């Protein structure tokens, strides 16, 4: 009897564990931050911070309002004169730090709005109507989150001030190299120390507190415990799971690290006006924040490219497997 070939139906290939992992990576990367708007926002954010640190304190009308009229010749050595660009920044550290804090406040409020929008877009789920209702619920809580962020920022500034004093921040001694005697009475070192603490608080607290909502010690419900666990994982363990958490945690770490490194030049015996307390820690904190923000952006970009490559490889593997199955079936 003639034998007939039995036709086999092509078996649909189930997604493998690797494919599922690739899809998870892609959802994690793309579902958190819209990369196009994130790119432009990071560029504007870092530019505004740089402008606030370098040019806002040097603005002419601000200088006339707040900066004392001191003789610049007494603020620098004659053998190594300071750059004119730095003169306006070092003439009055209190005025410089005050205007930097004011500028950083507005920049961080703007950046916190972007981060909150991206975070809400990541946590809402369901149908379009359900997402709309969840967004409305989040919008109703914005003022509450803003109030909590403001209170936590003020509390953090007090904590940072205490830590700076414990770590050796000056309170009574004259820190400006070219001043001595009665001139030290006008240094306002306690004000300088608090302004540095306020700057650190503005760089590290408002954006995470407004985006994630500040944890409360007066509530013990499950939602409050989840928020405490989230803050502990992010800022104590420094464990990030997606790009939006990376954009929140990296700048905080960078600002604190930059402030710590920025204190090193003060101990050097160069006798330069820019070594006045606390200019170098303040600018170190801002530089660390900017570098860490760019590092978070770079890490997100690398993850996106890696995820796209993995997806392309997985798609190619699936195509080859299906072609082989069809060939066997024929």
CSV table of C-alpha atoms in Angstrom, one decimal:
chain,number,residue,atom,x,y,z
A,1,UNK,CA,0.0,0.0,0.0
A,2,UNK,CA,1.3,3.4,-0.8
A,3,UNK,CA,2.4,5.3,2.2
A,4,UNK,CA,1.2,8.9,2.6
A,5,UNK,CA,3.1,11.5,4.4
A,6,UNK,CA,1.4,12.7,7.5
A,7,UNK,CA,1.3,16.5,7.6
A,8,UNK,CA,2.2,18.0,10.9
A,9,UNK,CA,0.6,21.2,11.9
A,10,UNK,CA,3.1,23.8,12.8
A,11,UNK,CA,3.4,24.1,16.5
A,12,UNK,CA,3.1,27.6,17.8
A,13,UNK,CA,6.2,28.5,19.8
A,14,UNK,CA,5.6,29.7,23.2
A,15,UNK,CA,7.6,32.6,24.4
A,16,UNK,CA,10.7,31.4,26.2
A,17,UNK,CA,12.0,32.6,29.5
A,18,UNK,CA,14.5,34.8,27.7
A,19,UNK,CA,11.8,36.4,25.6
A,20,UNK,CA,9.7,37.1,28.6
A,21,UNK,CA,12.7,38.6,30.3
A,22,UNK,CA,13.4,40.8,27.3
A,23,UNK,CA,9.8,42.0,27.2
A,24,UNK,CA,9.9,42.8,31.0
A,25,UNK,CA,13.1,44.9,30.4
A,26,UNK,CA,11.5,46.8,27.6
A,27,UNK,CA,8.3,47.5,29.6
A,28,UNK,CA,10.4,48.6,32.5
A,29,UNK,CA,12.5,51.0,30.4
A,30,UNK,CA,9.9,52.4,28.1
A,31,UNK,CA,6.9,52.3,30.5
A,32,UNK,CA,8.6,54.6,33.0
A,33,UNK,CA,10.0,57.7,31.3
A,34,UNK,CA,9.1,59.0,27.8
A,35,UNK,CA,12.7,59.3,26.6
A,36,UNK,CA,12.2,62.2,24.2
A,37,UNK,CA,10.7,64.5,26.7
A,38,UNK,CA,13.1,63.2,29.4
A,39,UNK,CA,16.0,64.2,27.2
A,40,UNK,CA,14.9,67.7,26.6
A,41,UNK,CA,13.8,68.2,30.3
A,42,UNK,CA,17.2,67.0,31.6
A,43,UNK,CA,19.0,69.4,29.3
A,44,UNK,CA,16.9,72.3,30.4
A,45,UNK,CA,17.2,71.3,34.0
A,46,UNK,CA,21.0,71.1,34.1
A,47,UNK,CA,21.3,74.3,32.1
A,48,UNK,CA,19.1,76.2,34.6
A,49,UNK,CA,21.0,74.9,37.5
A,50,UNK,CA,24.3,76.0,35.9
A,51,UNK,CA,22.9,79.4,35.2
A,52,UNK,CA,21.6,79.7,38.8
A,53,UNK,CA,24.9,78.8,40.2
A,54,UNK,CA,27.2,80.9,38.0
A,55,UNK,CA,25.1,83.9,36.7
A,56,UNK,CA,22.2,84.6,38.9
A,57,UNK,CA,24.3,85.8,41.9
A,58,UNK,CA,26.3,88.1,39.4
A,59,UNK,CA,23.2,89.8,38.1
A,60,UNK,CA,23.7,93.6,38.3
A,61,UNK,CA,20.5,94.7,40.0
A,62,UNK,CA,20.7,91.8,42.5
A,63,UNK,CA,24.3,92.9,43.4
A,64,UNK,CA,23.1,96.4,44.1
A,65,UNK,CA,20.4,95.2,46.4
A,66,UNK,CA,22.2,92.6,48.5
A,67,UNK,CA,26.0,92.8,48.1
A,68,UNK,CA,28.0,95.1,50.4
A,69,UNK,CA,30.4,97.5,48.8
A,70,UNK,CA,33.8,96.1,49.8
A,71,UNK,CA,37.1,96.9,48.3
A,72,UNK,CA,38.0,94.0,46.0
A,73,UNK,CA,41.7,94.7,46.5
A,74,UNK,CA,41.4,93.5,50.1
A,75,UNK,CA,39.6,90.3,49.0
A,76,UNK,CA,42.4,88.9,46.9
A,77,UNK,CA,46.2,88.8,46.9
A,78,UNK,CA,48.1,91.1,44.7
A,79,UNK,CA,50.6,88.6,43.4
A,80,UNK,CA,47.8,86.2,42.3
A,81,UNK,CA,44.7,88.4,41.4
A,82,UNK,CA,41.4,86.6,41.2
A,83,UNK,CA,39.5,86.3,37.9
A,84,UNK,CA,36.9,89.2,37.6
A,85,UNK,CA,34.3,86.5,36.9
A,86,UNK,CA,34.8,85.1,40.4
A,87,UNK,CA,34.9,88.5,42.1
A,88,UNK,CA,31.1,88.9,42.1
A,89,UNK,CA,30.6,85.4,43.4
A,90,UNK,CA,33.1,85.6,46.3
A,91,UNK,CA,32.5,89.1,47.4
A,92,UNK,CA,29.6,88.2,49.7
A,93,UNK,CA,29.1,84.4,50.2
A,94,UNK,CA,25.9,85.0,52.1
A,95,UNK,CA,24.4,86.9,49.1
A,96,UNK,CA,25.7,84.4,46.6
A,97,UNK,CA,24.2,81.4,48.5
A,98,UNK,CA,20.9,83.2,49.2
A,99,UNK,CA,20.3,83.9,45.5
A,100,UNK,CA,21.4,80.4,44.5
A,101,UNK,CA,18.9,78.9,47.0
A,102,UNK,CA,16.2,81.1,45.6
A,103,UNK,CA,17.0,80.0,42.0
A,104,UNK,CA,17.3,76.4,42.9
A,105,UNK,CA,13.9,76.5,44.6
A,106,UNK,CA,12.1,77.5,41.4
A,107,UNK,CA,14.1,75.1,39.3
A,108,UNK,CA,13.3,72.2,41.5
A,109,UNK,CA,9.6,73.1,41.6
A,110,UNK,CA,9.6,73.0,37.8
A,111,UNK,CA,11.6,69.7,37.7
A,112,UNK,CA,9.3,68.2,40.4
A,113,UNK,CA,6.3,68.9,38.1
A,114,UNK,CA,7.9,66.9,35.3
A,115,UNK,CA,8.9,64.0,37.5
A,116,UNK,CA,5.4,63.8,39.0
A,117,UNK,CA,3.8,63.8,35.6
A,118,UNK,CA,6.0,60.9,34.5
A,119,UNK,CA,5.5,59.0,37.7
A,120,UNK,CA,1.7,59.3,37.5
A,121,UNK,CA,1.8,58.1,33.9
A,122,UNK,CA,3.7,55.0,35.2
A,123,UNK,CA,1.4,54.0,38.1
A,124,UNK,CA,-2.0,54.5,36.5
A,125,UNK,CA,-3.4,51.3,35.0
A,126,UNK,CA,-6.6,50.0,33.5
A,127,UNK,CA,-8.9,51.3,30.7
A,128,UNK,CA,-8.8,54.9,29.5
A,129,UNK,CA,-11.7,55.9,31.8
A,130,UNK,CA,-10.0,54.3,34.8
A,131,UNK,CA,-6.7,56.0,34.0
A,132,UNK,CA,-8.5,59.3,33.7
A,133,UNK,CA,-10.2,58.8,37.1
A,134,UNK,CA,-6.8,57.9,38.7
A,135,UNK,CA,-5.2,61.0,37.2
A,136,UNK,CA,-8.0,63.2,38.7
A,137,UNK,CA,-7.4,61.6,42.1
A,138,UNK,CA,-3.7,62.3,41.9
A,139,UNK,CA,-4.3,65.9,40.8
A,140,UNK,CA,-6.5,66.4,43.9
A,141,UNK,CA,-3.6,65.3,46.1
A,142,UNK,CA,-1.0,67.6,44.5
A,143,UNK,CA,-1.4,70.5,46.9
A,144,UNK,CA,-1.1,68.0,49.8
A,145,UNK,CA,2.0,66.6,48.4
A,146,UNK,CA,3.5,70.1,47.8
A,147,UNK,CA,2.7,71.0,51.4
A,148,UNK,CA,4.4,67.8,52.7
A,149,UNK,CA,7.4,68.4,50.5
A,150,UNK,CA,7.8,71.9,51.8
A,151,UNK,CA,7.6,70.9,55.4
A,152,UNK,CA,10.0,68.0,54.8
A,153,UNK,CA,12.5,70.3,53.1
A,154,UNK,CA,12.5,72.7,56.0
A,155,UNK,CA,13.0,69.8,58.4
A,156,UNK,CA,15.8,68.5,56.3
A,157,UNK,CA,17.5,71.9,56.3
A,158,UNK,CA,17.6,71.8,60.1
A,159,UNK,CA,19.0,68.3,60.1
A,160,UNK,CA,21.6,69.1,57.5
A,161,UNK,CA,22.6,72.2,59.5
A,162,UNK,CA,23.1,70.1,62.6
A,163,UNK,CA,25.1,67.5,60.7
A,164,UNK,CA,27.3,70.3,59.2
A,165,UNK,CA,28.1,71.7,62.6
A,166,UNK,CA,28.9,68.2,64.0
A,167,UNK,CA,31.2,67.6,61.0
A,168,UNK,CA,33.1,70.8,61.8
A,169,UNK,CA,31.3,73.7,60.1
A,170,UNK,CA,32.5,77.0,61.5
A,171,UNK,CA,30.2,79.0,63.8
A,172,UNK,CA,32.3,81.7,65.4
A,173,UNK,CA,35.7,81.7,63.7
A,174,UNK,CA,36.5,83.9,60.7
A,175,UNK,CA,36.8,81.7,57.6
A,176,UNK,CA,37.7,84.3,55.0
A,177,UNK,CA,41.5,84.2,54.5
A,178,UNK,CA,41.9,88.0,53.9
A,179,UNK,CA,39.9,89.2,56.9
A,180,UNK,CA,40.8,89.4,60.5
A,181,UNK,CA,39.8,91.2,63.7
A,182,UNK,CA,36.6,93.3,63.7
A,183,UNK,CA,35.8,92.4,60.0
A,184,UNK,CA,35.0,88.8,61.1
A,185,UNK,CA,31.9,90.1,62.9
A,186,UNK,CA,30.3,90.7,59.5
A,187,UNK,CA,31.0,87.2,58.2
A,188,UNK,CA,27.7,85.7,59.4
A,189,UNK,CA,29.1,82.2,59.5
A,190,UNK,CA,26.0,80.7,61.1
A,191,UNK,CA,24.0,82.1,58.3
A,192,UNK,CA,26.4,80.7,55.7
A,193,UNK,CA,26.2,77.3,57.3
A,194,UNK,CA,22.4,77.3,57.3
A,195,UNK,CA,22.2,78.5,53.7
A,196,UNK,CA,24.4,75.5,52.7
A,197,UNK,CA,22.1,73.2,54.6
A,198,UNK,CA,19.1,74.8,52.9
A,199,UNK,CA,20.7,74.3,49.5
A,200,UNK,CA,21.4,70.6,50.2
A,201,UNK,CA,17.8,70.2,51.3
A,202,UNK,CA,16.5,71.9,48.1
A,203,UNK,CA,18.6,69.7,46.0
A,204,UNK,CA,17.8,66.4,47.7
A,205,UNK,CA,14.3,66.6,49.2
A,206,UNK,CA,11.5,68.5,47.3
A,207,UNK,CA,11.5,66.5,44.1
A,208,UNK,CA,11.3,63.0,45.6
A,209,UNK,CA,8.9,64.2,48.3
A,210,UNK,CA,6.6,65.8,45.8
A,211,UNK,CA,6.8,62.9,43.3
A,212,UNK,CA,6.5,59.9,45.7
A,213,UNK,CA,4.8,61.8,48.6
A,214,UNK,CA,6.6,62.2,51.8
A,215,UNK,CA,6.4,59.4,54.4
A,216,UNK,CA,4.5,60.3,57.5
A,217,UNK,CA,5.3,59.2,61.1
A,218,UNK,CA,1.8,59.9,62.3
A,219,UNK,CA,0.1,57.2,60.2
A,220,UNK,CA,0.4,53.4,60.5
A,221,UNK,CA,-1.8,52.2,57.7
A,222,UNK,CA,-0.6,49.9,54.9
A,223,UNK,CA,-0.1,52.7,52.4
A,224,UNK,CA,2.1,54.6,54.8
A,225,UNK,CA,4.2,51.5,55.5
A,226,UNK,CA,4.6,50.9,51.8
A,227,UNK,CA,5.8,54.5,51.3
A,228,UNK,CA,8.3,54.0,54.1
A,229,UNK,CA,9.6,50.8,52.6
A,230,UNK,CA,9.9,52.6,49.2
A,231,UNK,CA,11.9,55.5,50.6
A,232,UNK,CA,14.1,53.0,52.6
A,233,UNK,CA,14.8,51.0,49.4
A,234,UNK,CA,15.6,54.1,47.3
A,235,UNK,CA,17.5,56.3,49.7
A,236,UNK,CA,19.0,54.0,52.3
A,237,UNK,CA,19.6,50.9,50.2
A,238,UNK,CA,20.0,52.9,47.0
A,239,UNK,CA,18.3,50.1,45.0
A,240,UNK,CA,16.6,51.4,41.9
A,241,UNK,CA,14.4,49.3,39.7
A,242,UNK,CA,13.5,51.6,36.8
A,243,UNK,CA,14.5,54.8,35.1
A,244,UNK,CA,12.2,57.1,37.1
A,245,UNK,CA,13.7,55.8,40.4
A,246,UNK,CA,17.1,56.3,38.9
A,247,UNK,CA,16.3,59.9,38.0
A,248,UNK,CA,15.3,60.5,41.6
A,249,UNK,CA,18.1,58.7,43.5
A,250,UNK,CA,21.2,59.5,41.5
A,251,UNK,CA,21.0,63.3,41.8
A,252,UNK,CA,20.5,63.0,45.6
A,253,UNK,CA,23.6,60.9,46.0
A,254,UNK,CA,25.5,63.1,43.6
A,255,UNK,CA,24.6,66.3,45.5
A,256,UNK,CA,25.7,64.9,48.9
A,257,UNK,CA,28.9,63.4,47.4
A,258,UNK,CA,29.7,66.6,45.6
A,259,UNK,CA,29.2,68.7,48.8
A,260,UNK,CA,31.6,66.3,50.7
A,261,UNK,CA,34.3,66.5,48.0
A,262,UNK,CA,33.8,70.3,47.7
A,263,UNK,CA,34.9,70.8,51.3
A,264,UNK,CA,38.4,69.6,50.6
A,265,UNK,CA,39.8,72.8,49.0
A,266,UNK,CA,38.9,74.8,52.1
A,267,UNK,CA,41.6,73.1,54.0
A,268,UNK,CA,44.3,74.0,51.5
A,269,UNK,CA,46.5,77.0,52.4
A,270,UNK,CA,46.1,78.7,49.0
A,271,UNK,CA,44.5,81.8,50.6
A,272,UNK,CA,42.1,82.4,47.7
A,273,UNK,CA,38.8,84.2,48.1
A,274,UNK,CA,36.8,81.4,46.6
A,275,UNK,CA,37.9,79.2,49.5
A,276,UNK,CA,35.6,81.1,51.8
A,277,UNK,CA,33.1,79.0,53.6
A,278,UNK,CA,30.9,77.5,52.2
A,279,UNK,CA,31.4,78.3,48.5
A,280,UNK,CA,33.2,75.2,47.5
A,281,UNK,CA,30.8,72.7,49.2
A,282,UNK,CA,27.8,74.6,47.7
A,283,UNK,CA,29.2,74.5,44.2
A,284,UNK,CA,30.4,71.0,44.7
A,285,UNK,CA,26.8,70.0,45.6
A,286,UNK,CA,25.4,71.6,42.5
A,287,UNK,CA,28.1,70.0,40.3
A,288,UNK,CA,27.5,66.6,41.8
A,289,UNK,CA,23.8,67.0,41.3
A,290,UNK,CA,24.3,67.9,37.6
A,291,UNK,CA,26.8,65.1,37.0
A,292,UNK,CA,24.5,62.5,38.7
A,293,UNK,CA,21.5,63.7,36.6
A,294,UNK,CA,23.5,63.2,33.4
A,295,UNK,CA,24.7,59.8,34.7
A,296,UNK,CA,21.1,58.8,35.3
A,297,UNK,CA,20.2,59.9,31.8
A,298,UNK,CA,23.1,58.1,30.3
A,299,UNK,CA,22.2,54.9,32.2
A,300,UNK,CA,18.6,55.1,31.0
A,301,UNK,CA,19.8,55.7,27.4
A,302,UNK,CA,22.1,52.6,27.6
A,303,UNK,CA,19.3,50.5,29.0
A,304,UNK,CA,17.0,51.5,26.2
A,305,UNK,CA,19.5,50.7,23.5
A,306,UNK,CA,20.3,47.4,25.2
A,307,UNK,CA,16.6,46.5,25.4
A,308,UNK,CA,16.0,47.4,21.8
A,309,UNK,CA,19.0,45.2,20.8
A,310,UNK,CA,17.7,42.3,22.9
A,311,UNK,CA,14.2,42.7,21.4
A,312,UNK,CA,15.7,42.7,17.9
A,313,UNK,CA,17.6,39.5,18.6
A,314,UNK,CA,14.6,37.9,20.2
A,315,UNK,CA,12.5,38.8,17.2
A,316,UNK,CA,15.1,37.4,14.8
A,317,UNK,CA,15.3,34.2,16.8
A,318,UNK,CA,11.5,33.7,16.7
A,319,UNK,CA,11.5,34.3,13.0
A,320,UNK,CA,14.2,31.7,12.4
A,321,UNK,CA,12.4,29.2,14.6
A,322,UNK,CA,9.1,29.7,12.8
A,323,UNK,CA,10.8,29.2,9.5
A,324,UNK,CA,12.3,25.9,10.6
A,325,UNK,CA,9.0,24.7,11.9
A,326,UNK,CA,7.3,25.5,8.6
A,327,UNK,CA,10.1,23.7,6.7
A,328,UNK,CA,9.6,20.6,8.8
A,329,UNK,CA,5.9,20.7,8.3
A,330,UNK,CA,6.3,20.8,4.5
